[in-house]
XYZ file of C-alpha atoms in Angstrom:
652
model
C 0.000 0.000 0.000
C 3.165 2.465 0.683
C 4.544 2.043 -2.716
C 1.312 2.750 -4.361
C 1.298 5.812 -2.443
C 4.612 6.559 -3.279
C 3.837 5.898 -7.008
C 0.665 8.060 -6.867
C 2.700 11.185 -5.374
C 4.884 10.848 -8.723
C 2.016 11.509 -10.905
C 1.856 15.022 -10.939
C 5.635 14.956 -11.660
C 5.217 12.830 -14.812
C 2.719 15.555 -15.606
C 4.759 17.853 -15.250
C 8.145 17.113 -16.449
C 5.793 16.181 -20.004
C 4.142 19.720 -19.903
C 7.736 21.257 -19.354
C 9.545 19.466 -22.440
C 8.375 21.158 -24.962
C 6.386 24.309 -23.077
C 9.967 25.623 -21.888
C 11.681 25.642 -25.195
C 8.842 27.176 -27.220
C 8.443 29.652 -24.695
C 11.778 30.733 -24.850
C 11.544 30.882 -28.855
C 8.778 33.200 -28.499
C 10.356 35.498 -26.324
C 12.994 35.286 -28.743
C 11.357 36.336 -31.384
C 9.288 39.420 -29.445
C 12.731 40.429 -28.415
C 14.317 40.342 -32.280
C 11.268 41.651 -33.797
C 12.250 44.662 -35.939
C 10.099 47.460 -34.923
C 10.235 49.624 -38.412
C 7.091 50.919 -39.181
C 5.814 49.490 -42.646
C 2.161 51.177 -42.543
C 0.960 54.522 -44.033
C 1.869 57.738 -42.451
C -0.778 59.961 -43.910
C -2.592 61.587 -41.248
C -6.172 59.987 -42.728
C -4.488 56.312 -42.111
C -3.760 58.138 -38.593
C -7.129 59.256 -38.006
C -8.721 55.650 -39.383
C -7.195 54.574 -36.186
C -6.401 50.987 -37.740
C -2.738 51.353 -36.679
C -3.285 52.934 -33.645
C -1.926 51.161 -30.481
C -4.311 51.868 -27.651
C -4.446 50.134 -24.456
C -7.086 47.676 -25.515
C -5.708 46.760 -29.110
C -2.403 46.084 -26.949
C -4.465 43.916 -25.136
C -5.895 42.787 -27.765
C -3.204 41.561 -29.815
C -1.704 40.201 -26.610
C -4.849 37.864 -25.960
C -4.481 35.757 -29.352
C -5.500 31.891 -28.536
C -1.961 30.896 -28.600
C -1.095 33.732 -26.138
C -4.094 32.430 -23.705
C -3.175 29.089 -23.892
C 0.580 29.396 -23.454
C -0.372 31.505 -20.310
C -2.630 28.577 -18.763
C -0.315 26.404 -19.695
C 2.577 28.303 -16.902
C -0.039 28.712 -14.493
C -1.258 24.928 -14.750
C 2.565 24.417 -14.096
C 3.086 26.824 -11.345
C 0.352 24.909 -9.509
C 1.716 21.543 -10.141
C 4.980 23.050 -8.585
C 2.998 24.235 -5.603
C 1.090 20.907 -5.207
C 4.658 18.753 -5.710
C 6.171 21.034 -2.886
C 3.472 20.566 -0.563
C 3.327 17.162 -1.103
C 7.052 16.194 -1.036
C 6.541 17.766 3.109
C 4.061 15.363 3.597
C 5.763 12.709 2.571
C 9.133 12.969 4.248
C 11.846 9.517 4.803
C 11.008 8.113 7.900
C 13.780 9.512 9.806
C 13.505 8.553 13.910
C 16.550 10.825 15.169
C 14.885 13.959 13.386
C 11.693 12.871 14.831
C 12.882 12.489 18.053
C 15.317 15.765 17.726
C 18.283 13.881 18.135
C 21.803 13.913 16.485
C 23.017 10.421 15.186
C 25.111 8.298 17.501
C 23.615 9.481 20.857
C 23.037 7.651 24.118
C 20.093 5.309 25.140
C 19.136 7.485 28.114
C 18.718 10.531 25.669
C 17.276 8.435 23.476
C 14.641 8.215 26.485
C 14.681 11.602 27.832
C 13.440 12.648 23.978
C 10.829 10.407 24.129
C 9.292 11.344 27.775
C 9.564 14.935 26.966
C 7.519 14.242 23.284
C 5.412 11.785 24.969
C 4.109 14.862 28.064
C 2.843 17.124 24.803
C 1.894 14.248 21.938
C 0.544 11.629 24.265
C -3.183 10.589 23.975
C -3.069 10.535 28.378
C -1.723 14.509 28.224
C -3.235 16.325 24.761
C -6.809 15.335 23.691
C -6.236 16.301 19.908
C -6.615 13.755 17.082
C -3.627 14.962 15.327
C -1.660 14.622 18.563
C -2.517 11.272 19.189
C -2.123 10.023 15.184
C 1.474 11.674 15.293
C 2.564 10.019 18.564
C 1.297 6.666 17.188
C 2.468 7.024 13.998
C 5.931 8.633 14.370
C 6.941 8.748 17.681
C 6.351 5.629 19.113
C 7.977 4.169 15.972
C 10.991 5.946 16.389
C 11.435 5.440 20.088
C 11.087 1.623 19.272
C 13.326 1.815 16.406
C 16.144 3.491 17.684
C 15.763 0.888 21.528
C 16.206 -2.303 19.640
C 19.594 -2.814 19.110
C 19.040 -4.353 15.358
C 16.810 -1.773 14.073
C 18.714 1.151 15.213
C 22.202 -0.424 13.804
C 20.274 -0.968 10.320
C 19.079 2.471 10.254
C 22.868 3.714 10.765
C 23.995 1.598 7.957
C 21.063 1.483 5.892
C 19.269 4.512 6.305
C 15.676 1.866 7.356
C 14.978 0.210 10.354
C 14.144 -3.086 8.399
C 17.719 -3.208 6.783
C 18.828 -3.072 2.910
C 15.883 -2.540 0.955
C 15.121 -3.570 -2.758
C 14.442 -2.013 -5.904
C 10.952 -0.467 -6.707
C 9.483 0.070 -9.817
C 6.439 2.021 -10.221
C 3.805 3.455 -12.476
C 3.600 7.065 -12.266
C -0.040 7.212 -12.327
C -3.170 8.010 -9.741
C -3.671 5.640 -6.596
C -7.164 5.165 -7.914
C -6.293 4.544 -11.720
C -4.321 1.600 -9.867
C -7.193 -0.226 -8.232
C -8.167 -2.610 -11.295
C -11.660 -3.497 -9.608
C -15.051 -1.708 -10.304
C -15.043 1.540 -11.616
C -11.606 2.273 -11.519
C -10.557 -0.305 -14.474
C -13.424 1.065 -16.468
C -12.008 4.491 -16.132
C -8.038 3.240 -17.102
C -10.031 1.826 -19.770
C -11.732 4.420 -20.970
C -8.997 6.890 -20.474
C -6.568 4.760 -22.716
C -9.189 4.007 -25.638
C -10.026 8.009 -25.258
C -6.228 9.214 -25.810
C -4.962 7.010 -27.760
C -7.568 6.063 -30.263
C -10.917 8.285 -30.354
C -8.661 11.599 -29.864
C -6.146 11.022 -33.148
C -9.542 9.569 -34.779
C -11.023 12.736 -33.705
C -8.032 15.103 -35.229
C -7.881 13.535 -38.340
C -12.178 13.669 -39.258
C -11.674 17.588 -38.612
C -8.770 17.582 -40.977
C -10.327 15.703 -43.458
C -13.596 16.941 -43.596
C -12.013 20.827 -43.621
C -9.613 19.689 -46.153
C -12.236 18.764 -48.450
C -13.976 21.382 -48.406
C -11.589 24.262 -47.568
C -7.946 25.158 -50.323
C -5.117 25.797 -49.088
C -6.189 29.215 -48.821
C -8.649 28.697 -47.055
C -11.311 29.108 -49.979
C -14.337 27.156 -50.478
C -13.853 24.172 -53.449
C -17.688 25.474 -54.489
C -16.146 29.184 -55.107
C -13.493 28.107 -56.921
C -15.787 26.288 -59.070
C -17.958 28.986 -59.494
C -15.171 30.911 -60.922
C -13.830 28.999 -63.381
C -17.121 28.002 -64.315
C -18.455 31.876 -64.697
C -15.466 33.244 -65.870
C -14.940 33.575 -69.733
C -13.298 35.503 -72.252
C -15.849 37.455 -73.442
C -17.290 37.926 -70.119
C -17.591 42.336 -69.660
C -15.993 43.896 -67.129
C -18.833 45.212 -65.655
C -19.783 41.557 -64.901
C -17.081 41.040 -62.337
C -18.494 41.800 -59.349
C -21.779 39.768 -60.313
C -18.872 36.968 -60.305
C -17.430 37.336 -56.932
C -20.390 37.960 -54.797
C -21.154 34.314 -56.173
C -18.554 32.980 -53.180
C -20.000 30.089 -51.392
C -18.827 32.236 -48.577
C -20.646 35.238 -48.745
C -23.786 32.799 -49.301
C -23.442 31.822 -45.585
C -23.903 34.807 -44.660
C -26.966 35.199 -42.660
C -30.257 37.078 -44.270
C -32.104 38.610 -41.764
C -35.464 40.078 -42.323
C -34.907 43.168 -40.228
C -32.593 44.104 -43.252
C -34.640 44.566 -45.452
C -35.478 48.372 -44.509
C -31.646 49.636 -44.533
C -30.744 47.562 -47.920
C -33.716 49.402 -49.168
C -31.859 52.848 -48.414
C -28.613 51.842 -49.521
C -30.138 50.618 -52.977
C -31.627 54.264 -53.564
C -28.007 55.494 -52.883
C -25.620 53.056 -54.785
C -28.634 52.503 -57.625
C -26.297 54.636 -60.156
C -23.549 52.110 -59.817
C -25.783 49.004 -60.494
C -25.053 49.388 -64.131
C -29.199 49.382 -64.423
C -30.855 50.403 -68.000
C -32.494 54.111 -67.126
C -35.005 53.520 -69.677
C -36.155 50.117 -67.980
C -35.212 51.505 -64.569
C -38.223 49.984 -63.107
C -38.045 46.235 -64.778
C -33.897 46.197 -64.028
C -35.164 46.800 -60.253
C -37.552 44.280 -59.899
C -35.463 41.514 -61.615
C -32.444 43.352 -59.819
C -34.583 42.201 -56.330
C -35.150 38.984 -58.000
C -32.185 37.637 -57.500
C -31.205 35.152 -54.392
C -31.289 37.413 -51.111
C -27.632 36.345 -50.539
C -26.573 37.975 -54.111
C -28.404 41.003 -53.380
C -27.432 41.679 -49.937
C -23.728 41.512 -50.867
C -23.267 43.238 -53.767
C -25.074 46.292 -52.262
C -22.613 45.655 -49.499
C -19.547 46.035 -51.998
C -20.842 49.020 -53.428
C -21.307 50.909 -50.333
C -17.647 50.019 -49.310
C -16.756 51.382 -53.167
C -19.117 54.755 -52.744
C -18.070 55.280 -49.019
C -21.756 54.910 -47.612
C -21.072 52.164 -45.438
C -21.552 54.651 -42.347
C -25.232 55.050 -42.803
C -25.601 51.057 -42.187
C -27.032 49.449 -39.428
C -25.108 47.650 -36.755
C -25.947 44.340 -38.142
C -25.274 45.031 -41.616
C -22.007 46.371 -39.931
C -20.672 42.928 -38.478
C -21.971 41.513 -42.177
C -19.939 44.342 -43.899
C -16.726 43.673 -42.084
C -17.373 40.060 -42.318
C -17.348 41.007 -46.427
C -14.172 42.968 -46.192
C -12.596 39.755 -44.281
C -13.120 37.662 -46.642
C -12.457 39.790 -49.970
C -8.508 39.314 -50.475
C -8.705 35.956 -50.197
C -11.354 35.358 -53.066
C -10.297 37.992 -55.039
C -6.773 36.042 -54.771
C -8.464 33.316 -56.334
C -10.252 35.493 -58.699
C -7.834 36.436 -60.595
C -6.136 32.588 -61.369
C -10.166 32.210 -63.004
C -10.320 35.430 -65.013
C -8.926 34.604 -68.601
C -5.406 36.268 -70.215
C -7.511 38.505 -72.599
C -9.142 40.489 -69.507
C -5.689 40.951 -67.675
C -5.424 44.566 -68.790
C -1.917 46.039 -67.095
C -3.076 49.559 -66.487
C 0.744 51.348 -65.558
C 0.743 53.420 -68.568
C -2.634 54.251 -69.232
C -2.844 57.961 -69.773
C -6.545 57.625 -69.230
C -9.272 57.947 -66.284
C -8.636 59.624 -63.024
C -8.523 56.130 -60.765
C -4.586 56.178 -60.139
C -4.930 59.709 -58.914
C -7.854 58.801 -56.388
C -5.928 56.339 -54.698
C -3.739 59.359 -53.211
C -5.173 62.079 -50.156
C -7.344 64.222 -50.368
C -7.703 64.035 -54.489
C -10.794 64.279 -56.342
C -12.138 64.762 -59.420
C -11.958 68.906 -58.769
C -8.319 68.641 -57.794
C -7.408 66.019 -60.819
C -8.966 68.905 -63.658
C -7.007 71.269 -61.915
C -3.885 69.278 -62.232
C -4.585 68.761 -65.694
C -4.284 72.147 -67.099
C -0.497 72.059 -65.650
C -0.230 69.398 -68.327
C -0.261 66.378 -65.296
C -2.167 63.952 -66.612
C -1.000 60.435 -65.067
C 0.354 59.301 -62.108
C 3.890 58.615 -63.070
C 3.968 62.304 -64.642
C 3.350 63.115 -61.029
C 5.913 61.117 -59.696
C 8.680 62.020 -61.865
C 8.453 65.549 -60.889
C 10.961 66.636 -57.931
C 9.620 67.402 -54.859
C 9.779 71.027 -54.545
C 7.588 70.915 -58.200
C 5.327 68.726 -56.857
C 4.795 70.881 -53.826
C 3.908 74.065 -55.421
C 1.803 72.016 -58.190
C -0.484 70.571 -55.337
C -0.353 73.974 -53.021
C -0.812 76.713 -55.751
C -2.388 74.943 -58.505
C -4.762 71.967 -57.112
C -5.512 74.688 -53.886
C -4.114 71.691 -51.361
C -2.874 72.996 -47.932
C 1.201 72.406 -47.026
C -0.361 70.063 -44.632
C -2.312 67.390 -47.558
C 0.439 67.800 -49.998
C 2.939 66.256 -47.194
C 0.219 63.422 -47.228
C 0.470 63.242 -50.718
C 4.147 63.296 -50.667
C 4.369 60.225 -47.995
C 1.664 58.055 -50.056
C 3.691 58.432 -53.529
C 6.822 57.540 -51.467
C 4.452 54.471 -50.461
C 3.978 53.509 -54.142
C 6.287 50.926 -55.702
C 8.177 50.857 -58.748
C 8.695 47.411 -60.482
C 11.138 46.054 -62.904
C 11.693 42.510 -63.899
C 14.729 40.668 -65.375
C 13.368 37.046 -67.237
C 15.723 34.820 -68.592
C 14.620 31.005 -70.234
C 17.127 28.690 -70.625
C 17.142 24.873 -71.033
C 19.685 23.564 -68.460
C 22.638 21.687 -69.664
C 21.762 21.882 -73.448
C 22.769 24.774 -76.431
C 19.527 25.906 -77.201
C 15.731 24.924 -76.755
C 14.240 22.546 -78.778
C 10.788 21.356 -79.013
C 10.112 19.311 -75.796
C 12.768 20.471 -74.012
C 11.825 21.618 -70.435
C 12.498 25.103 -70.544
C 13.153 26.429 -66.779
C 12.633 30.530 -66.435
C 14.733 32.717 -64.135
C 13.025 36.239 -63.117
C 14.279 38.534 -60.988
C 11.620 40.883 -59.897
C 12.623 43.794 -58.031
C 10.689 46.616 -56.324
C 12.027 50.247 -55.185
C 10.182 52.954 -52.780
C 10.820 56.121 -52.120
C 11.002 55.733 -48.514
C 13.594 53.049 -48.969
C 11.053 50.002 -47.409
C 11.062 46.730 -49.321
C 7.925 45.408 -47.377
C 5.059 47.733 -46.718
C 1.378 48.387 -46.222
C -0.394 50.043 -48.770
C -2.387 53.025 -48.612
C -5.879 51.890 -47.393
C -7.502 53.877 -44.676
C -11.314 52.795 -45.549
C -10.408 48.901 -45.600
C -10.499 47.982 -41.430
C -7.861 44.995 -41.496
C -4.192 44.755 -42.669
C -3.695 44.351 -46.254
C -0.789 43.263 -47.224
C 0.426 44.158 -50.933
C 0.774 40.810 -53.178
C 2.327 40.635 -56.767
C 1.261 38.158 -59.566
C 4.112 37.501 -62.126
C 2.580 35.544 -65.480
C 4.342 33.669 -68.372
C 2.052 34.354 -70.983
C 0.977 33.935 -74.824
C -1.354 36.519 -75.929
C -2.092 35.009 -79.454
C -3.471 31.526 -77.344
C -4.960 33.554 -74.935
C -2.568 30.492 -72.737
C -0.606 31.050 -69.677
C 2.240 29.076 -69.548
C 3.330 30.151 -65.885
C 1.712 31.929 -63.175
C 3.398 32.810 -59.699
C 2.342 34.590 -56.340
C 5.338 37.176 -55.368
C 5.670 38.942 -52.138
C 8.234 40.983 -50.706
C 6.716 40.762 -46.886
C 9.212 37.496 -45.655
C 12.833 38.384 -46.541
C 13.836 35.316 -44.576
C 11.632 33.027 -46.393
C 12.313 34.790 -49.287
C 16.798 34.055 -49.177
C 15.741 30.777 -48.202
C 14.243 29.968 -51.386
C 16.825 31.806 -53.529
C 19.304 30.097 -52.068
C 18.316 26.659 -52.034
C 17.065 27.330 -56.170
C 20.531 28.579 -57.138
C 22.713 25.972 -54.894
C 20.309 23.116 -56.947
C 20.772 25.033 -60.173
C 24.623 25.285 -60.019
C 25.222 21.652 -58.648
C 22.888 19.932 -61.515
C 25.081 22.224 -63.811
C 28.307 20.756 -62.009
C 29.862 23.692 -60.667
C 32.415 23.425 -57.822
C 31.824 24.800 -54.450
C 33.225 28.041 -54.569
C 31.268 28.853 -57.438
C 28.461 27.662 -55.673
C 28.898 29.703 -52.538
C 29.548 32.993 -54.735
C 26.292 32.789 -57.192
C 24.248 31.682 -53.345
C 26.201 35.006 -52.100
C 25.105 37.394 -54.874
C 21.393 35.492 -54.631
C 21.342 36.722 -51.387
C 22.416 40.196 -51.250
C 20.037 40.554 -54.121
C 17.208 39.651 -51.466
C 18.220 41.925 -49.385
C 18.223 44.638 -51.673
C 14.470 44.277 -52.532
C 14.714 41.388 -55.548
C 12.893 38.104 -55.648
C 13.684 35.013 -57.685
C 10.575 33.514 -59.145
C 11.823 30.263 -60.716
C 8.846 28.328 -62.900
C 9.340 25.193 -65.582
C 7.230 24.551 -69.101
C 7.736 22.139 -71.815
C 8.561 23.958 -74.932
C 6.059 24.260 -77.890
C 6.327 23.275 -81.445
C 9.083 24.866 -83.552
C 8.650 28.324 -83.907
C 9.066 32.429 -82.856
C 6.971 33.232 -79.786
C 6.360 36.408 -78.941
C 5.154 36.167 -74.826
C 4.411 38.546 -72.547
C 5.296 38.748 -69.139
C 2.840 40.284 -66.735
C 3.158 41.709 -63.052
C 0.071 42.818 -61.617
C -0.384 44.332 -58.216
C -3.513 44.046 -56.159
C -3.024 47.113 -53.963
C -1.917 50.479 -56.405
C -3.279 51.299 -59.089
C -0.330 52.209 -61.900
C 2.221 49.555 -60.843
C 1.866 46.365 -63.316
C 4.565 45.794 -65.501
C 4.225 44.343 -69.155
C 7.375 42.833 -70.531
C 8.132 41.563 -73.851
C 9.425 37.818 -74.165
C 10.971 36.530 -77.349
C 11.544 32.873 -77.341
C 12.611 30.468 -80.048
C 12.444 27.725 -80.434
C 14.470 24.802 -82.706
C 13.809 21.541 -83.762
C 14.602 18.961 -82.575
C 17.754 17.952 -83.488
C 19.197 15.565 -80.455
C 17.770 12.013 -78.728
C 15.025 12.603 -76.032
C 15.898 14.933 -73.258
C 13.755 16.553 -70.830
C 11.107 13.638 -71.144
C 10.533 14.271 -74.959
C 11.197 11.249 -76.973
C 12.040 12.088 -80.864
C 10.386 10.294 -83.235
C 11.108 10.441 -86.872
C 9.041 10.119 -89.776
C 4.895 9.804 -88.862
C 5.810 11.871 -85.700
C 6.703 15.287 -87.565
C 3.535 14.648 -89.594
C 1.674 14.905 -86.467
C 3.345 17.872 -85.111
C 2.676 19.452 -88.745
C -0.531 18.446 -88.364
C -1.300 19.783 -84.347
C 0.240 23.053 -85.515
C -1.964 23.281 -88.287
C -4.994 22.808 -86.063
C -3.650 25.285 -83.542
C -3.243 27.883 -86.301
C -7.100 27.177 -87.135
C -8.029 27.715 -83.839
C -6.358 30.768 -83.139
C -7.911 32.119 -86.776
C -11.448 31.013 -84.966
C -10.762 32.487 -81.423
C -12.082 35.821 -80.856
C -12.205 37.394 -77.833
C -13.949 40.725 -76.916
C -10.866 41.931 -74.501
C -8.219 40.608 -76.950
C -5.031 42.647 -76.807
C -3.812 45.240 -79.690
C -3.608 44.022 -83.088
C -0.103 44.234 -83.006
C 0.331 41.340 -80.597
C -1.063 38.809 -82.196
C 1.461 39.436 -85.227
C 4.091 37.209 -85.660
C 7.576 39.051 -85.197
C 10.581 37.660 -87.226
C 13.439 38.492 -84.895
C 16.465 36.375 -84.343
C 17.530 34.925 -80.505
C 20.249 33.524 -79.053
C 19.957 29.265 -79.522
C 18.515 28.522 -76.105
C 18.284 31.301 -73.979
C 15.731 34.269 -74.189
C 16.204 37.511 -72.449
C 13.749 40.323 -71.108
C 14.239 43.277 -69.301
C 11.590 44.901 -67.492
C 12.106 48.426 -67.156
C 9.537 50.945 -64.736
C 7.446 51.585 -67.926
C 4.258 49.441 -67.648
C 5.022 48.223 -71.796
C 8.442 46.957 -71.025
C 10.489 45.939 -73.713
C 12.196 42.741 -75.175
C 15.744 42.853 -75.436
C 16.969 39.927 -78.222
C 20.623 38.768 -78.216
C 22.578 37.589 -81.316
């Protein structure tokens, strides 16, 4: 019965010692971190991003971002532990050695009559005869007597002196940290060892894995419905009009799970009246586009309304629940308009950098509008990137004396175009280990995209003081044809994680250079200059295609930004490509004879349907027009320069 005692006082430190392996070390990481955080600001500072209060560190949004889930549970966690610790301590008092001289309040080695004298004088205040208390008369029976008795008899008191027990040498025990009660296998207590055992280690990982798996299926990685991506790729086409979008994305199996409530009714009713000139509704039918514009499923209706009040800034006059439904809305829009944009087709991806056109790239700055943009104008100021090329001191009297902006707004203005990025990308395809590309040959591209502020940040927050959450700015780089309408390669860039970001550089060129056989020096110096590049606001964006027929292709190379208006790039790729001329490499097999028939024959077929393919948002004319220019045998160059048309660069 003592050593199942004994075992059950271990229990709580097995529990503890397993709560302490790994809650120590990731504790310490943490702190690690918080303490090596960098603490540059990356966020506007405009005063109207100021005055949205969305960066603004008050008391409760400190405690707020300090009581995260892992934050709360990481804190139980230490106090769970600090009372184990308590309860151990207390415990380990209770169950002290038996020890008879320290019971007794003797040294070791004394006399029998002091032995005695100890025990009369414990006996006048512990014994039953002389002190009426219970705990008296258990601690005289229990310890006292027991001691007196085994420090009298002459073979008891030598094994104590040798042994450190009155009984002499004792064995080995072995024990199971567990309960006293888990340890009684009769009745209840088996069932609950039982129970416990099948719970842990079966039902619990059976548990884990159902939520996975039933999340997984129905959740991306990016944590997007399957349904909405197939209701993108389903809806959009080609010839689908731009003005058709948004009739698109509210279709998110997302936003349909929104609640409907009738109580919002009323307020939708309102904001209809005051977005209704953004609907895109036929005036002269006003009254049949409204009722089939009501028509539609509840779900549709409440959200696009929603959208447009975030796009005409009338999402003050809402109610408080269409307030937690708007937010809910904003939540969830980067994340399907992410996957947007892999559904909408080549012919619709319109880079927008140079377009001398419409007044949207000026709105996206403080305190513009369309008064301020005419007067602009007549100083001959018609696009963004006008704007930005002209110095500062310029630009200040332009947007003081001319657009009538205080000293005050034109500083905003000045910190928001420093904000802006400027984009240029370096592509290179090359077919690794061979002298130029040949049909079937797996063509791996190189591009180097690299971004530039005038503030000197790398990774930054755009302008966005009516959007409530943290946006962060993501690039799209695109390999594509725009005679096939085909993309050959499509990428997600972002400059937030530098570390992340030298990680993958590094690892790509080290695999790169040893597949190429270069020695280790080599090696080290090309992982070197990878790096620094990094650092200095580049990305590598590696991709692989199998090369087309034989042929002159003229590609383009997109880079589209879903924050600023005015920063995609369009860059001109020429690639060429031979016949084939060696055995199989790359996984192509040459065939002779019947096999170049075919190929004749799939190009032929491929010309046909690009002669049939029309598309409503087809690029220029010019485009689709074969250009006879000469390459380099197996390697094709572009440079992307800060001009949204770019421009191919061919080498002899």
């Amino acid at each position: 019965m003592a050593a199942s005692e004994d075992n059950s006082s271990l229990f709580p430190i097995f529990i503890l010692t397993i709560m302490a392996l790994p809650l120590v070390p990731y504790t310490i990481l943490r702190l690690f971190r918080a303490v090596s955080k960098k603490t540059k600001t990356i966020h506007c500072q405009c005063s109207i991003c100021s005055h949205s209060g969305k960066y603004h560190k008050s008391i409760f949004k400190r405690i707020s971002n300090f009581s995260t889930c892992s934050n709360l549970t990481l804190l139980l966690l230490w106090v769970i532990m600090g009372i184990l610790v308590y309860y151990i301590k207390h415990i380990s008092r209770e169950t002290q050695p038996f020890e008879p001289f320290s019971i007794l309040g003797l040294e070791p080695g004394v006399s029998d009559s002091e032995i005695k004298k100890a025990y009369r004088r414990l006996s006048i205040l512990y014994h039953p005869d002389k002190n009426p208390d219970p705990e008296a008369h258990k601690y005289f029976v229990e310890f006292i007597s027991k001691a007196y008795q085994a420090l009298t008899d002459p073979i008891s008191r030598e094994n104590f002196e040798k042994y450190g027990h009155p009984d002499g040498r004792q064995g080995f025990q072995m024990g199971i940290a567990l309960p006293q009660f888990l340890l009684n296998f009769d009745g209840a207590s088996g069932g609950v060892l039982l129970l416990g055992i099948v719970g842990i280690c079966i039902l619990l990982p059976l548990l884990i894995a159902v939520i996975y798996l039933s999340r997984s299926s129905k959740y991306t990685g990016n944590y997007v419905m399957h349904q909405t991506l197939s209701a993108y790729y389903y809806f959009m086409k080609p010839s689908l009009a731009p003005s058709k979008v948004v009739d698109v994305f509210i279709k998110a199996a997302e936003f349909m799970e929104i609640p409907v409530r009738r109580s919002d009714d009323e307020p939708l009713q309102k904001l209809f009246v005051a977005v209704r000139s953004e609907l895109n509704l036929d005036l002269k039918n006003i009254k049949t586009e409204q009722a089939k514009f009501w028509k539609q499923h509840p779900s549709l209706v409440k959200m696009e309304l929603l959208i447009q009040a975030q796009l005409t800034r009338e999402s003050a006059s809402l109610s408080s629940a269409l307030q937690s439904d708007f937010r809910r809305m904003l939540e969830l829009a980067p994340r399907l308009l992410e996957e947007l944009v892999k559904a909408v087709p080549l012919s619709a991806r319109k880079t927008t950098g140079g377009n001398p056109e419409g007044i949207a790239q000026f709105l996206q700055l403080p305190h513009f509008n369309e008064t301020v943009v005419k007067k602009i104008a007549r100083k001959r100021v018609r696009t963004l990137q006008e704007l930005r090329d002209m110095t500062v001191q310029d630009r200040a009297e332009l947007l003081t004396q001319a657009a009538g902006l205080s000293a005050a707004e034109a500083h905003d203005v000045e910190l928001v175009l420093e904000m802006i990025p400027s984009i240029t990308v370096e592509i290179t395809c090359e077919t690794e280990g061979e002298e130029g590309i040949q049909e079937g040959d797996i063509v791996t591209m190189y591009a180097w995209v690299t971004l530039r502020r005038g503030n000197g940040l790398i990774g930054a927050l755009p302008h966005a003081p009516y959007y409530p959450f943290h946006k962060e700015e993501n690039f799209w780089l695109l390999l594509a044809d725009p005679i096939s309408n085909d993309v050959w390669m499509s990428q997600k860039v972002s400059f937030m994680d530098e570390a992340a970001a030298i990680a993958a550089a590094s690892k790509a060129i080290q695999e790169t250079k040893e597949s190429l056989g270069a020695g280790v020096k080599e090696i080290s110096t090309a992982v070197r200059e990878a790096v620094e590049k990094v650092k200095n606001g580049s990305r590598l964006i590696m991709g692989k295609f199998q090369a087309p027929a034989e042929g002159n292709y003229n590609l383009s190379s997109y880079c589209l930004c879903d924050s600023w208006i005015g920063c995609d790039r369009k860059t001109n790729v020429k690639l060429k490509v031979l016949k084939r001329s060696r055995a199989g490499t790359r996984g192509h097999v040459a065939e002779e004879g019947p096999a170049d028939e075919g190929i004749e024959e799939e190009e032929d077929e491929e010309e046909e349907d690009y002669d049939d393919y029309e598309s409503e948002y087809s690029d220029d004319e010019d485009d689709g027009k074969d250009k006879k220019s000469k390459l380099a045998n197996g390697v094709a160059k572009s440079k992307g320069d800060s001009s949204s048309e770019g421009s191919g660069t061919d080498e002899e």
